[in-house]
CSV table of C-alpha atoms and ligand atoms in Angstrom, one decimal:
chain,number,residue,atom,x,y,z
A,1,MET,CA,-120.7,43.3,-53.6
A,2,LEU,CA,-123.1,45.2,-55.5
A,3,ARG,CA,-124.7,43.4,-58.2
A,4,ILE,CA,-126.4,46.0,-61.2
A,5,ALA,CA,-128.6,44.7,-64.1
A,6,ILE,CA,-128.5,46.5,-67.6
A,7,GLN,CA,-130.1,45.7,-70.8
A,8,ALA,CA,-128.4,43.5,-72.7
A,9,LYS,CA,-129.3,45.4,-75.9
A,10,GLY,CA,-131.5,48.2,-77.7
A,11,ARG,CA,-132.4,51.2,-76.7
A,12,LEU,CA,-130.8,51.7,-73.1
A,13,ASN,CA,-127.8,49.1,-73.1
A,14,GLU,CA,-125.6,51.5,-74.5
A,15,GLU,CA,-126.3,54.7,-71.9
A,16,SER,CA,-126.6,52.3,-69.3
A,17,ILE,CA,-122.4,51.6,-69.9
A,18,HIS,CA,-122.4,55.4,-70.1
A,19,LEU,CA,-123.3,55.9,-67.0
A,20,LEU,CA,-122.2,54.0,-65.4
A,21,ALA,CA,-118.0,54.7,-66.7
A,22,GLU,CA,-119.1,58.7,-65.6
A,23,ALA,CA,-119.6,57.5,-62.9
A,24,GLY,CA,-116.2,55.5,-62.4
A,25,ILE,CA,-117.3,52.3,-62.7
A,26,GLN,CA,-115.7,50.7,-66.8
A,27,VAL,CA,-117.7,48.0,-67.4
A,28,GLU,CA,-117.5,45.5,-70.3
A,29,GLU,CA,-119.3,45.6,-73.1
A,30,GLY,CA,-122.4,43.6,-72.3
A,31,LYS,CA,-122.3,41.2,-75.8
A,32,ARG,CA,-121.5,38.2,-75.3
A,33,LYS,CA,-120.2,38.2,-71.4
A,34,LEU,CA,-123.9,37.7,-69.2
A,35,LEU,CA,-121.7,39.0,-66.4
A,36,THR,CA,-118.6,41.1,-66.0
A,37,ARG,CA,-116.8,42.0,-62.4
A,38,SER,CA,-115.7,45.9,-63.2
A,39,GLU,CA,-112.3,46.5,-61.9
A,40,ASP,CA,-112.6,49.5,-59.8
A,41,PHE,CA,-115.9,49.8,-57.8
A,42,ASP,CA,-116.8,46.1,-56.4
A,43,ILE,CA,-120.3,45.5,-58.4
A,44,GLU,CA,-120.6,43.2,-61.0
A,45,VAL,CA,-123.1,43.7,-63.8
A,46,LEU,CA,-126.2,41.4,-65.2
A,47,TYR,CA,-127.0,41.9,-68.3
A,48,LEU,CA,-131.2,41.0,-69.0
A,49,ARG,CA,-133.6,42.5,-71.7
A,50,ASP,CA,-135.3,44.4,-70.4
A,51,ASP,CA,-138.6,42.6,-69.5
A,52,ASP,CA,-136.7,40.7,-67.1
A,53,ILE,CA,-134.7,43.5,-65.6
A,54,PRO,CA,-138.0,44.7,-62.2
A,55,GLN,CA,-138.3,40.5,-61.6
A,56,ALA,CA,-134.8,39.5,-61.2
A,57,VAL,CA,-134.3,43.3,-58.9
A,58,ALA,CA,-137.7,41.7,-57.0
A,59,MET,CA,-136.5,38.4,-56.9
A,60,GLY,CA,-132.5,40.1,-55.4
A,61,VAL,CA,-131.3,37.9,-58.6
A,62,ALA,CA,-129.3,41.2,-59.1
A,63,ASP,CA,-129.8,44.4,-56.1
A,64,LEU,CA,-129.3,47.2,-58.8
A,65,GLY,CA,-130.6,47.3,-62.2
A,66,ILE,CA,-131.5,50.1,-65.0
A,67,VAL,CA,-135.0,49.8,-67.0
A,68,GLY,CA,-137.6,52.0,-68.1
A,69,LEU,CA,-140.2,53.5,-66.0
A,70,ASN,CA,-142.6,51.4,-68.5
A,71,GLU,CA,-140.8,48.4,-67.9
A,72,VAL,CA,-141.5,48.6,-63.6
A,73,GLU,CA,-145.2,50.2,-64.3
A,74,GLU,CA,-146.2,47.1,-66.3
A,75,LYS,CA,-144.7,44.2,-64.7
A,76,GLY,CA,-145.7,45.8,-61.3
A,77,GLN,CA,-142.6,43.8,-59.6
A,78,PRO,CA,-141.9,45.4,-55.9
A,79,VAL,CA,-139.3,47.4,-56.3
A,80,GLU,CA,-138.2,50.7,-55.1
A,81,ILE,CA,-138.0,53.6,-57.9
A,82,VAL,CA,-134.0,55.1,-56.4
A,83,HIS,CA,-133.0,57.4,-58.7
A,84,LYS,CA,-134.9,58.6,-62.3
A,85,LEU,CA,-132.3,58.3,-65.1
A,86,GLY,CA,-133.0,61.5,-67.6
A,87,PHE,CA,-132.6,59.5,-70.3
A,88,GLY,CA,-134.7,56.8,-72.7
A,89,LYS,CA,-136.8,59.7,-72.5
A,90,CYS,CA,-140.9,58.3,-74.0
A,91,ARG,CA,-144.3,58.1,-73.9
A,92,ILE,CA,-146.7,55.6,-73.8
A,93,SER,CA,-149.7,56.5,-75.3
A,94,ILE,CA,-153.3,56.1,-77.2
A,95,ALA,CA,-152.9,56.9,-81.0
A,96,VAL,CA,-156.1,56.3,-82.7
A,97,PRO,CA,-156.0,56.0,-87.1
A,98,LYS,CA,-156.1,59.4,-88.4
A,99,GLY,CA,-159.4,60.1,-90.0
A,100,GLU,CA,-161.7,58.7,-86.8
A,101,ASP,CA,-163.7,61.4,-84.5
A,102,TYR,CA,-162.4,60.5,-81.3
A,103,ARG,CA,-163.2,63.4,-78.4
A,104,SER,CA,-162.6,61.3,-75.6
A,105,CYS,CA,-162.2,58.5,-74.4
A,106,ALA,CA,-166.0,56.9,-74.2
A,107,TRP,CA,-164.5,56.7,-78.3
A,108,LEU,CA,-162.4,53.8,-77.1
A,109,GLU,CA,-166.3,51.8,-75.4
A,110,GLY,CA,-166.4,48.0,-76.9
A,111,LYS,CA,-162.7,48.8,-79.4
A,112,ARG,CA,-160.3,46.4,-79.7
A,113,VAL,CA,-157.1,48.3,-78.5
A,114,ALA,CA,-153.4,46.3,-79.5
A,115,THR,CA,-150.5,47.3,-77.1
A,116,SER,CA,-147.3,45.8,-75.8
A,117,TYR,CA,-148.4,47.0,-71.7
A,118,PRO,CA,-151.4,45.0,-71.3
A,119,VAL,CA,-151.7,46.1,-67.0
A,120,ILE,CA,-151.2,50.2,-67.5
A,121,LEU,CA,-153.5,50.0,-70.1
A,122,GLN,CA,-156.4,48.1,-68.0
A,123,LYS,CA,-155.5,51.0,-65.6
A,124,PHE,CA,-155.7,53.6,-67.3
A,125,LEU,CA,-159.7,52.6,-68.5
A,126,ASP,CA,-160.6,50.9,-65.3
A,127,ALA,CA,-159.6,54.7,-64.2
A,128,GLN,CA,-161.8,56.0,-66.7
A,129,GLY,CA,-164.1,54.2,-66.8
A,130,VAL,CA,-164.4,52.2,-70.8
A,131,ARG,CA,-164.0,48.8,-71.9
A,132,ALA,CA,-162.4,48.0,-74.1
A,133,GLU,CA,-160.7,44.7,-75.1
A,134,ILE,CA,-156.8,44.6,-74.6
A,135,HIS,CA,-155.4,42.8,-77.5
A,136,GLU,CA,-151.7,42.1,-76.8
A,137,ILE,CA,-149.4,40.8,-78.7
A,138,ALA,CA,-145.0,42.1,-78.7
A,139,GLY,CA,-144.6,44.4,-81.6
A,140,SER,CA,-145.6,45.9,-84.5
A,141,VAL,CA,-148.2,47.2,-82.6
A,142,GLU,CA,-149.0,50.3,-84.7
A,143,ILE,CA,-149.9,47.8,-87.9
A,144,ALA,CA,-152.6,46.7,-85.9
A,145,PRO,CA,-154.7,49.2,-86.6
A,146,VAL,CA,-153.5,48.6,-90.5
A,147,VAL,CA,-153.8,45.1,-90.5
A,148,GLY,CA,-156.7,45.2,-89.3
A,149,MET,CA,-156.1,43.7,-86.1
A,150,ALA,CA,-157.2,46.4,-83.3
A,151,ASP,CA,-159.7,49.5,-84.1
A,152,ALA,CA,-156.4,51.9,-81.5
A,153,ILE,CA,-153.2,51.0,-80.0
A,154,PHE,CA,-151.2,51.6,-76.9
A,155,ASP,CA,-147.5,52.0,-77.6
A,156,ILE,CA,-144.2,54.0,-77.2
A,157,VAL,CA,-144.3,57.2,-78.6
A,158,SER,CA,-141.4,59.5,-78.7
A,159,SER,CA,-141.0,61.9,-81.8
A,160,GLY,CA,-144.3,60.5,-82.7
A,161,ALA,CA,-142.8,59.6,-86.7
A,162,THR,CA,-144.1,56.1,-86.9
A,163,LEU,CA,-146.7,57.1,-85.9
A,164,ILE,CA,-147.5,59.1,-88.6
A,165,THR,CA,-145.7,56.6,-91.2
A,166,ASN,CA,-149.3,54.9,-89.7
A,167,GLY,CA,-151.4,56.6,-90.5
A,168,LEU,CA,-152.2,56.5,-87.2
A,169,ARG,CA,-153.0,60.2,-84.3
A,170,GLU,CA,-151.8,59.9,-81.1
A,171,VAL,CA,-155.2,61.1,-78.9
A,172,GLU,CA,-154.2,60.1,-75.1
A,173,LYS,CA,-150.7,60.5,-73.4
A,174,VAL,CA,-150.9,57.7,-70.7
A,175,LEU,CA,-147.4,57.5,-69.4
A,176,PHE,CA,-144.5,59.0,-69.5
A,177,SER,CA,-141.5,57.1,-69.3
A,178,GLU,CA,-137.6,57.3,-69.1
A,179,ALA,CA,-134.9,55.2,-67.7
A,180,VAL,CA,-135.0,54.5,-64.0
A,181,MET,CA,-132.5,52.7,-61.4
A,182,ILE,CA,-134.0,50.4,-59.2
A,183,ALA,CA,-133.5,48.6,-56.2
A,184,ALA,CA,-134.1,45.7,-54.6
A,185,PRO,CA,-136.3,46.6,-51.2
A,186,GLY,CA,-134.0,46.4,-48.3
A,187,LEU,CA,-131.2,45.6,-49.1
A,188,GLU,CA,-129.0,45.4,-46.2
A,189,GLN,CA,-127.1,47.5,-45.2
A,190,GLU,CA,-123.5,46.4,-47.2
A,191,LYS,CA,-124.6,47.2,-50.5
A,192,LYS,CA,-127.6,50.4,-49.1
A,193,GLN,CA,-123.6,52.0,-48.5
A,194,LEU,CA,-122.7,50.6,-51.8
A,195,LEU,CA,-126.1,52.4,-53.6
A,196,ASP,CA,-125.5,56.0,-51.4
A,197,GLN,CA,-121.4,55.9,-53.3
A,198,LEU,CA,-123.2,54.7,-56.9
A,199,MET,CA,-126.1,57.4,-56.4
A,200,PHE,CA,-123.2,60.0,-55.6
A,201,ARG,CA,-121.4,59.9,-58.0
A,202,ILE,CA,-124.2,59.2,-60.3
A,203,GLU,CA,-126.4,62.5,-59.0
A,204,ALA,CA,-122.2,64.5,-58.9
A,205,VAL,CA,-122.3,63.9,-63.0
A,206,GLU,CA,-125.9,64.6,-63.3
A,207,ARG,CA,-125.6,68.3,-61.8
A,208,SER,CA,-122.5,68.6,-64.0
A,209,ARG,CA,-124.1,67.9,-67.3
A,210,GLY,CA,-125.5,71.6,-69.9
A,211,MET,CA,-122.3,73.2,-67.4
A,212,LYS,CA,-119.5,74.9,-67.9
A,213,TYR,CA,-116.5,76.3,-66.3
A,214,VAL,CA,-115.8,79.8,-67.3
A,215,LEU,CA,-112.4,82.3,-66.6
A,216,MET,CA,-111.9,85.1,-67.7
A,217,ASN,CA,-109.9,88.1,-66.5
A,218,LEU,CA,-111.1,91.3,-65.2
A,219,PRO,CA,-110.0,94.2,-64.1
A,220,ASP,CA,-110.4,95.3,-60.4
A,221,GLN,CA,-112.5,97.9,-60.4
A,222,LYS,CA,-114.8,95.8,-63.2
A,223,ILE,CA,-115.6,92.9,-60.9
A,224,GLU,CA,-118.3,93.9,-58.6
A,225,GLN,CA,-120.3,94.5,-62.5
A,226,ALA,CA,-119.5,91.4,-63.4
A,227,THR,CA,-120.4,89.7,-60.3
A,228,SER,CA,-123.8,91.1,-60.8
A,229,VAL,CA,-124.5,89.9,-64.1
A,230,LEU,CA,-124.1,86.2,-62.3
A,231,PRO,CA,-127.1,86.0,-60.0
A,232,GLY,CA,-127.3,82.6,-59.8
A,233,MET,CA,-124.0,82.2,-58.6
A,234,LYS,CA,-122.7,81.8,-54.3
A,235,SER,CA,-119.5,83.3,-55.1
A,236,PRO,CA,-117.0,84.0,-57.9
A,237,THR,CA,-113.5,82.3,-57.4
A,238,ILE,CA,-111.7,85.6,-57.8
A,239,LEU,CA,-107.7,85.6,-58.3
A,240,PRO,CA,-104.5,88.4,-58.7
A,241,LEU,CA,-103.2,88.2,-61.5
A,242,THR,CA,-99.0,89.0,-61.4
A,243,ILE,CA,-99.9,92.6,-63.8
A,244,PRO,CA,-101.4,95.1,-60.8
A,245,GLY,CA,-105.2,95.8,-61.1
A,246,TRP,CA,-106.4,92.8,-62.5
A,247,SER,CA,-107.8,89.7,-61.7
A,248,SER,CA,-108.7,86.9,-63.4
A,249,LEU,CA,-112.5,85.0,-62.6
A,250,HIS,CA,-113.9,81.9,-62.6
A,251,VAL,CA,-116.9,81.1,-62.9
A,252,VAL,CA,-120.3,77.9,-63.4
A,253,ILE,CA,-122.5,78.9,-66.1
A,254,ASN,CA,-125.5,77.0,-67.4
A,255,GLU,CA,-125.0,76.6,-71.4
A,256,LYS,CA,-128.2,77.8,-71.8
A,257,GLU,CA,-127.4,81.0,-71.3
A,258,LEU,CA,-123.6,80.9,-71.7
A,259,TRP,CA,-123.9,83.0,-74.6
A,260,ASN,CA,-125.7,85.7,-72.7
A,261,LYS,CA,-124.0,85.7,-69.7
A,262,ILE,CA,-120.6,85.3,-71.9
A,263,GLU,CA,-121.7,88.4,-73.4
A,264,GLN,CA,-122.1,90.5,-70.5
A,265,LEU,CA,-119.2,90.1,-69.5
A,266,LYS,CA,-117.2,91.6,-72.6
A,267,VAL,CA,-119.0,94.4,-72.6
A,268,ILE,CA,-118.5,95.1,-68.9
A,269,GLY,CA,-114.6,94.4,-69.7
A,270,ALA,CA,-113.7,91.3,-69.6
A,271,GLN,CA,-111.1,89.8,-71.8
A,272,ASP,CA,-109.2,86.8,-72.7
A,273,ILE,CA,-112.6,84.2,-71.7
A,274,LEU,CA,-112.0,80.5,-71.6
A,275,VAL,CA,-114.9,77.9,-71.8
A,276,LEU,CA,-114.1,74.6,-70.8
A,277,SER,CA,-115.9,71.4,-69.7
A,278,LEU,CA,-117.3,69.9,-66.8
A,279,GLU,CA,-117.4,66.4,-65.9
A,280,LYS,CA,-118.4,66.0,-62.3
A,281,MET,CA,-120.0,68.5,-59.4
A,282,ILE,CA,-119.6,67.4,-55.9
A,283,TYR,CA,-120.7,69.9,-53.3
B,301,ATP,P1,-135.7,43.7,-74.7
B,301,ATP,O1,-135.0,42.9,-76.4
B,301,ATP,O2,-134.1,44.3,-74.2
B,301,ATP,O3,-137.0,43.6,-74.7
B,301,ATP,P2,-137.1,46.1,-75.7
B,301,ATP,O4,-137.0,45.8,-77.5
B,301,ATP,O5,-138.1,45.3,-75.3
B,301,ATP,O6,-135.7,45.6,-75.0
B,301,ATP,P3,-136.3,49.0,-76.5
B,301,ATP,O7,-137.4,49.4,-78.2
B,301,ATP,O8,-134.3,48.5,-76.5
B,301,ATP,O9,-136.0,47.5,-75.5
B,301,ATP,O10,-135.9,50.1,-75.5
B,301,ATP,C1,-136.6,50.0,-74.5
B,301,ATP,C2,-136.4,50.7,-73.6
B,301,ATP,O11,-136.3,52.5,-74.2
B,301,ATP,C3,-138.3,50.9,-73.7
B,301,ATP,O12,-138.9,50.3,-73.0
B,301,ATP,C4,-138.3,52.7,-73.3
B,301,ATP,O13,-138.9,52.7,-71.9
B,301,ATP,C5,-137.0,53.0,-73.7
B,301,ATP,N1,-137.5,53.3,-75.0
B,301,ATP,C6,-136.8,55.3,-75.1
B,301,ATP,N2,-137.8,55.8,-76.6
B,301,ATP,C7,-137.5,55.1,-77.1
B,301,ATP,C8,-138.7,54.6,-78.6
B,301,ATP,N3,-139.3,55.6,-79.1
B,301,ATP,N4,-139.1,53.7,-78.8
B,301,ATP,C9,-139.0,51.9,-77.6
B,301,ATP,N5,-138.3,52.9,-77.2
B,301,ATP,C10,-138.5,53.5,-76.1
B,302,MG,MG1,-138.0,44.4,-74.0
């Protein structure tokens, strides 16, 4: 049995549950129950605050965890980053009041910087050879300069709207973060196998993201031309129709180039085009 720690509530909770569901693991909403057991995969879900996930995994209380890379870096626990999950994207940046003449890190020398990420900040300052006073605060970091508690902040930014609202300007992007799957070091063989099985499922789901399954009918003599506008594909599937001289062509196309490809295929002579969603792609 595997035990995976996910965020109990907050920005990563819903997407973590959704990801597990897409991998065929249905778990109950974690709002009330602390620990739930999945019916269809040998896994148990432990709901924690995100701050506690790296330690829980490092201690082996959980075998796996889904948590922001920022928390992994900050806590410095010995865990293995198994996979980047592509959601919960944000960055941790230094921001200063927008009127300040900030040109380089040297501006920070002797200044007070408010943050919930003192470890990551200290590493950055050391690397830059700058000495600043770090003020650790748990929340509402962005108001610290306004109320005179700090000269600058080091905090999570996603759109930057919060910074603007508080009259701040982002000056150093220090860490780019996203949700990651972490594992306890040295998992035993049985757990390792379950992890491989889980990652196989997750990768199949990821591969299908943004991909569409497209079917169309086409005169046989146009197949070669149609195939040539689909360079990315290994080989489209071609099936004969009951109408002589016509075939059905099936391909997987990235959503980004979907309309462009469809327009080209129409010009070539494709008809009855169907675009279907893809759930999983297993090689
Ligand atoms: P908890 O109660 O579990 O401690 P929290 O308040 O510390 O929750 P959330 O605000 O739910 O944390 O954010 C969880 C994670 O989501 C962050 O650590 C970060 O990795 C990621 N994240 C992505 N975008 C943002 C954002 N705009 N603001 C804050 N966190 C973000
Ligand atoms: Mg937290």
